[in-house]
Amino acid sequence: MSSLTFQNLRGQNLQGRSFKGQDLTNTDFSYADIRGADFSGATLDGANFSHARCGLTVRSQIKIFIIVALISAMSGTAAVTAISQTFRSLFAKNIGYSSLIVTAIILLLNTVLLALTIRQGIQKALGSLAMAAAIFVPCIAVLSAISNDKHPILAWLRGFRPGSLTGALAGEPNTNDIPFLIVSLIGAVAATTIAVVTLPLAVALAEVVLGRIVAVLAVFEALAISAIATGIIINNSTRYLKASVLINTRLADNTNNKCYDFLDQCVANSSNPPIVIAIIIIAVILAVALVSLGTYIGNRVLAEDDKYAVIHQLANAIAAAGSTSFRGANLANINFSYALLKNTDFRSANIYRAMWHKSSRIEWARVGETILIDPAVRDLLVTGNGYNKSYQGMDLRGANLIGVDLGYAKLQTADLSQATLEAANLEYAIFSQVQAIGTDFSNARMTGACGLGTWNIDSTTKLEWVDCRWVYLLEEPKPGTDDRERRPHSEKSQFEIGEFTSFFQEVVNTVDLIFRNGVDWKAFYQSFQKVQDDLKGTELKIQSIENKGNGVVVIKVSVPPDTDKEKIETDFNGFYQKMLELARVKNPIIQEFPEQQRYLLSVVEKIVKPLSEQVVVLNLDRGDLNQGFAVSADIYCDGHRLPIQIEGNLPPQAKILKRYQQWEEMYNIKNQNSRIKGKEGQVTNFSIKKLTTLAEDVEAEVNNWLNSAPFNPIEQKLHDNLNFDDEVRVIVQTEDAFLRKLPWHRWKFFEVDCQQAEVALSRTVSNRVKKLVLPRSKVRILAILGDDTGINIDEDKQVLENLSDTEIMFLLKPTREECEECLRDKIGWDILCFSGHSYSEVDGSTGAIYINKTDKLTVEELRISLKIAIERGLEIAIFNSCDGLGLGKQLADLDIPQIIVMREPVLDAIAQEFLRHFLKAFAGGDSLYVSVRSAREKLKQKWDKQFPGASWLPAICQNQSEYPKKWGDFQGNC
């Protein structure tokens, strides 16, 4: 049993603390302030971070504030640069139509760039710029290389030379417009790009880290810089434009370039012409518009628009620096409910089945390649509302979706592997081609779910307690019909409790062998045997043969969990085709009908597998010891499912009752240190010789009774039909309380003739409970160690602890509530073992166990919890305590498959001895009956001389509707 460690850091201030690489499994960090804390590489499996506050410390927030201010200023400056570069050609000394064309070209290209950014996103725009640069730069180089002064056209290309471009960049006069166009274009486009990237980045950082007010201030800063600086720069740059307007309107004398020679004097005394004012206004408006566009993009980034994901990622990267870090940590099964997660770093973390319910600002966490990268998935994890939404093809591996609403959701091709959908609403959801390996659907509601014929599940998929009335195997109806393969087929039928689970568990553990042109049964049988032989111990069972019509036959083969089903199918088909080819070579005509029928019968025998065990049921329900009993015997043998039946009688034999009561009275006197509450006034004087004589008398009377002439036909039939070299189970079916006490195992039939036989008791009515057994990693045992007054049950505990490959939960002197809670364990139990004090009423009708020094429990008080345990797989109940026949009778009413009790009070050491030898034999591979017989023989050898009759005590109570499991069968659940 594993031990869990808990550390309580609830509500503490852990800002900036380093937990790097530490093992913090199950630690409670709820309501803690973990801003700036470093959990990189830590193990936090099962930790609780509900209502925790992640993010940046105040010191880191100040750094972000400075970064936002710088980036915002950079955005405003870039906007100013973009506008000034656009109008640069209008401010040159020689202004003409070519300058207007240059400006128009730059405006057009910038407009195209901005339109592309708005419509397709920043990633597309940057990609287009990169492509344009990849084409533009080589072209300039080529044109520059072929330019020369000898040819007019080639001379014109001198403008592409590096010297011309450098001169244009420095503002030197040049008659060629190409350098100015290129330089201005590059400057304008680069500045525009910077403006539309930096301001959204500043807005996003400010909004997420510092709040809306700082985001508004960042926008205001950019607007102020862009508007004021653009106005000043454009106004200062319009001197040549103003001079040209004054000269052209003859308001200034430009004789011999006087105006240009004395530019300041020429324009100083004149107000700006309307066209100059208009250009200044237009420039400012464009600068403000550019900043406004950046603000719009910033809002789209905050809204997680995929077109601006690159800015979102960049902002996350900056904000996460110095923030709470879970990078590379193990966050499996962690609880982040209601936590503030902005700026938190989850890159490379294992978030398997982490809880994100109502967490906030997770969209501004750095999630790397985890499933949180998808906004729709995040929203589902946080809100739990996926009603009528689409999650087609989405990655939900390991998602914690407990209780979410996915009614009518579209889940086609989604990956739900290892996810938890416990108690989720999945009604009418579409599951076509969904991956659900290892997914937990326990208690989910799935009525009306469709497409389940193509979902991918296996033995690790948990379907226990699914609430489902009907499902559809197909998503769309078959062509020309409205048939979507409803299950159950009839519109009036519904799944009963547990039937949905059983239906799909059969699907999980079967391989469908499909034959489209009928089946050659000889080839099938040979191929099936070959595959079976190759698996070396893995048993294949033919479950059913279905004729689908048109020559299509489907044979379902059940296989153990975790078997490579694809390999089985591939190998079988390969062998089958080889067998067909060989048959056609020898004889092109398919074998004659009688031969095919013979092989078909061989296959059918594998479906209706005969019983290999030998069972005898003796029914003694009619009569009593004073009048005798009418006995009917059912003998199951020779591999046949139907019994051989014979009737006989047992004569009156009241002497047995008298002898047994005498032995019982003296045995109980001797057995003082027993696992029963002591009774006052007991006599302690006894004679060992007399007790031995009484025990021998009881055994002799039992044999005389069973060897009587009216019973001989039954005994003879047993000799004629049973193989005494093999195990035989003899079940005495009776409601008579005294007959249930008799040492039936001392019948000469057991002692001499059939030494592999063991007897069990059974009620006259039996029933089989429908079970939903979860896969278990080990054999699960619930051990209740009750009141130990005067006895040593630590020995029982040690015997159980020495068992290998088991998972045992010990309840030491538990309360009733603890017993009920553990019996209702969701995974279920294979074996229940009680050690302590118990008793039964004199008539053997009821009993009780002492679970602690003050409290006792009857079976009736535990009835509901025990029934739940049985439904979840409980197979064997062992009551290693006194006088348990009353317990056995009540437990049999609950339909437990097998119960082991003690007929009378049992000495502490004898109880310990029995449990040790029984479990050693049972866990070693013997059947339950052989194991009980083996342990009984050990008791006889060691204890019958001291306590005559001690070996009579262990009794098996058998539910005849159940087949006794072996230890290895429990491991088959694993």
mmCIF file of N, CA and C in Angstrom, residues 355-359 375-389 391 400-407 409 420-426 445:
data_model
loop_
_atom_site.group_PDB
_atom_site.id
_atom_site.type_symbol
_atom_site.label_atom_id
_atom_site.label_comp_id
_atom_site.label_asym_id
_atom_site.label_seq_id
_atom_site.Cartn_x
_atom_site.Cartn_y
_atom_site.Cartn_z
ATOM 1 N N MET A 355 -6.986 20.031 -13.698
ATOM 2 C CA MET A 355 -8.293 20.682 -13.596
ATOM 3 C C MET A 355 -8.130 22.185 -13.785
ATOM 4 N N TRP A 356 -8.885 22.760 -14.761
ATOM 5 C CA TRP A 356 -8.775 24.191 -15.080
ATOM 6 C C TRP A 356 -10.093 24.931 -14.847
ATOM 7 N N HIS A 357 -11.008 24.343 -14.144
ATOM 8 C CA HIS A 357 -12.359 24.893 -14.008
ATOM 9 C C HIS A 357 -12.332 26.320 -13.444
ATOM 10 N N LYS A 358 -12.933 27.223 -14.214
ATOM 11 C CA LYS A 358 -13.100 28.631 -13.817
ATOM 12 C C LYS A 358 -11.780 29.359 -13.575
ATOM 13 N N SER A 359 -10.683 28.822 -14.075
ATOM 14 C CA SER A 359 -9.422 29.570 -13.982
ATOM 15 C C SER A 359 -9.511 30.793 -14.896
ATOM 16 N N PRO A 375 -7.754 27.678 -28.439
ATOM 17 C CA PRO A 375 -8.702 28.484 -27.649
ATOM 18 C C PRO A 375 -10.002 27.748 -27.333
ATOM 19 N N ALA A 376 -10.491 26.955 -28.300
ATOM 20 C CA ALA A 376 -11.738 26.229 -28.066
ATOM 21 C C ALA A 376 -11.568 25.193 -26.964
ATOM 22 N N VAL A 377 -10.432 24.529 -26.953
ATOM 23 C CA VAL A 377 -10.152 23.539 -25.907
ATOM 24 C C VAL A 377 -10.033 24.231 -24.551
ATOM 25 N N ARG A 378 -9.333 25.365 -24.528
ATOM 26 C CA ARG A 378 -9.201 26.111 -23.266
ATOM 27 C C ARG A 378 -10.568 26.510 -22.728
ATOM 28 N N ASP A 379 -11.389 27.009 -23.603
ATOM 29 C CA ASP A 379 -12.720 27.445 -23.176
ATOM 30 C C ASP A 379 -13.515 26.278 -22.601
ATOM 31 N N LEU A 380 -13.410 25.109 -23.214
ATOM 32 C CA LEU A 380 -14.113 23.927 -22.708
ATOM 33 C C LEU A 380 -13.582 23.524 -21.342
ATOM 34 N N LEU A 381 -12.273 23.539 -21.187
ATOM 35 C CA LEU A 381 -11.670 23.148 -19.914
ATOM 36 C C LEU A 381 -12.029 24.120 -18.797
ATOM 37 N N VAL A 382 -12.137 25.398 -19.141
ATOM 38 C CA VAL A 382 -12.387 26.418 -18.124
ATOM 39 C C VAL A 382 -13.867 26.524 -17.783
ATOM 40 N N THR A 383 -14.727 26.544 -18.808
ATOM 41 C CA THR A 383 -16.155 26.760 -18.573
ATOM 42 C C THR A 383 -16.933 25.467 -18.396
ATOM 43 N N GLY A 384 -16.444 24.380 -18.988
ATOM 44 C CA GLY A 384 -17.175 23.119 -18.946
ATOM 45 C C GLY A 384 -18.377 23.098 -19.857
ATOM 46 N N ASN A 385 -18.518 24.113 -20.701
ATOM 47 C CA ASN A 385 -19.685 24.203 -21.582
ATOM 48 C C ASN A 385 -19.275 23.959 -23.032
ATOM 49 N N GLY A 386 -19.597 22.768 -23.526
ATOM 50 C CA GLY A 386 -19.333 22.460 -24.929
ATOM 51 C C GLY A 386 -20.600 22.059 -25.649
ATOM 52 N N TYR A 387 -21.744 22.474 -25.093
ATOM 53 C CA TYR A 387 -23.038 22.055 -25.654
ATOM 54 C C TYR A 387 -23.193 22.520 -27.094
ATOM 55 N N ASN A 388 -23.420 21.577 -27.982
ATOM 56 C CA ASN A 388 -23.691 21.845 -29.402
ATOM 57 C C ASN A 388 -22.527 22.561 -30.090
ATOM 58 N N LYS A 389 -21.315 22.406 -29.574
ATOM 59 C CA LYS A 389 -20.148 23.025 -30.190
ATOM 60 C C LYS A 389 -19.346 21.978 -30.944
ATOM 61 N N TYR A 391 -15.790 20.208 -31.905
ATOM 62 C CA TYR A 391 -14.406 19.926 -31.512
ATOM 63 C C TYR A 391 -13.803 18.898 -32.468
ATOM 64 N N ASN A 400 -8.996 16.968 -18.565
ATOM 65 C CA ASN A 400 -9.878 16.735 -17.427
ATOM 66 C C ASN A 400 -11.229 17.365 -17.747
ATOM 67 N N LEU A 401 -12.173 16.536 -18.162
ATOM 68 C CA LEU A 401 -13.481 17.011 -18.589
ATOM 69 C C LEU A 401 -14.571 16.438 -17.685
ATOM 70 N N ILE A 402 -14.259 16.303 -16.418
ATOM 71 C CA ILE A 402 -15.234 15.768 -15.467
ATOM 72 C C ILE A 402 -16.458 16.682 -15.419
ATOM 73 N N GLY A 403 -17.620 16.103 -15.675
ATOM 74 C CA GLY A 403 -18.876 16.835 -15.544
ATOM 75 C C GLY A 403 -19.161 17.865 -16.612
ATOM 76 N N VAL A 404 -18.375 17.919 -17.707
ATOM 77 C CA VAL A 404 -18.619 18.937 -18.724
ATOM 78 C C VAL A 404 -19.895 18.607 -19.508
ATOM 79 N N ASP A 405 -20.431 19.621 -20.134
ATOM 80 C CA ASP A 405 -21.629 19.448 -20.955
ATOM 81 C C ASP A 405 -21.222 19.415 -22.420
ATOM 82 N N LEU A 406 -21.225 18.218 -23.011
ATOM 83 C CA LEU A 406 -20.896 18.050 -24.427
ATOM 84 C C LEU A 406 -22.088 17.465 -25.179
ATOM 85 N N GLY A 407 -23.279 17.769 -24.668
ATOM 86 C CA GLY A 407 -24.474 17.314 -25.364
ATOM 87 C C GLY A 407 -24.519 17.872 -26.778
ATOM 88 N N ALA A 409 -22.495 17.703 -29.047
ATOM 89 C CA ALA A 409 -21.196 18.191 -29.531
ATOM 90 C C ALA A 409 -20.716 17.354 -30.710
ATOM 91 N N THR A 420 -10.500 12.380 -19.102
ATOM 92 C CA THR A 420 -11.475 12.013 -18.078
ATOM 93 C C THR A 420 -12.793 12.704 -18.381
ATOM 94 N N LEU A 421 -13.815 11.914 -18.723
ATOM 95 C CA LEU A 421 -15.146 12.458 -18.979
ATOM 96 C C LEU A 421 -16.141 11.887 -17.974
ATOM 97 N N GLU A 422 -15.672 11.675 -16.783
ATOM 98 C CA GLU A 422 -16.512 11.112 -15.739
ATOM 99 C C GLU A 422 -17.697 12.037 -15.461
ATOM 100 N N ALA A 423 -18.894 11.440 -15.456
ATOM 101 C CA ALA A 423 -20.142 12.162 -15.165
ATOM 102 C C ALA A 423 -20.431 13.272 -16.173
ATOM 103 N N ALA A 424 -19.809 13.220 -17.347
ATOM 104 C CA ALA A 424 -20.047 14.244 -18.370
ATOM 105 C C ALA A 424 -21.360 13.980 -19.094
ATOM 106 N N ASN A 425 -21.942 15.049 -19.637
ATOM 107 C CA ASN A 425 -23.126 14.911 -20.477
ATOM 108 C C ASN A 425 -22.676 14.751 -21.924
ATOM 109 N N LEU A 426 -22.842 13.557 -22.480
ATOM 110 C CA LEU A 426 -22.432 13.263 -23.852
ATOM 111 C C LEU A 426 -23.626 12.822 -24.694
ATOM 112 N N ARG A 445 -23.308 10.364 -19.196
ATOM 113 C CA ARG A 445 -24.616 10.185 -19.826
ATOM 114 C C ARG A 445 -24.403 10.172 -21.340
#
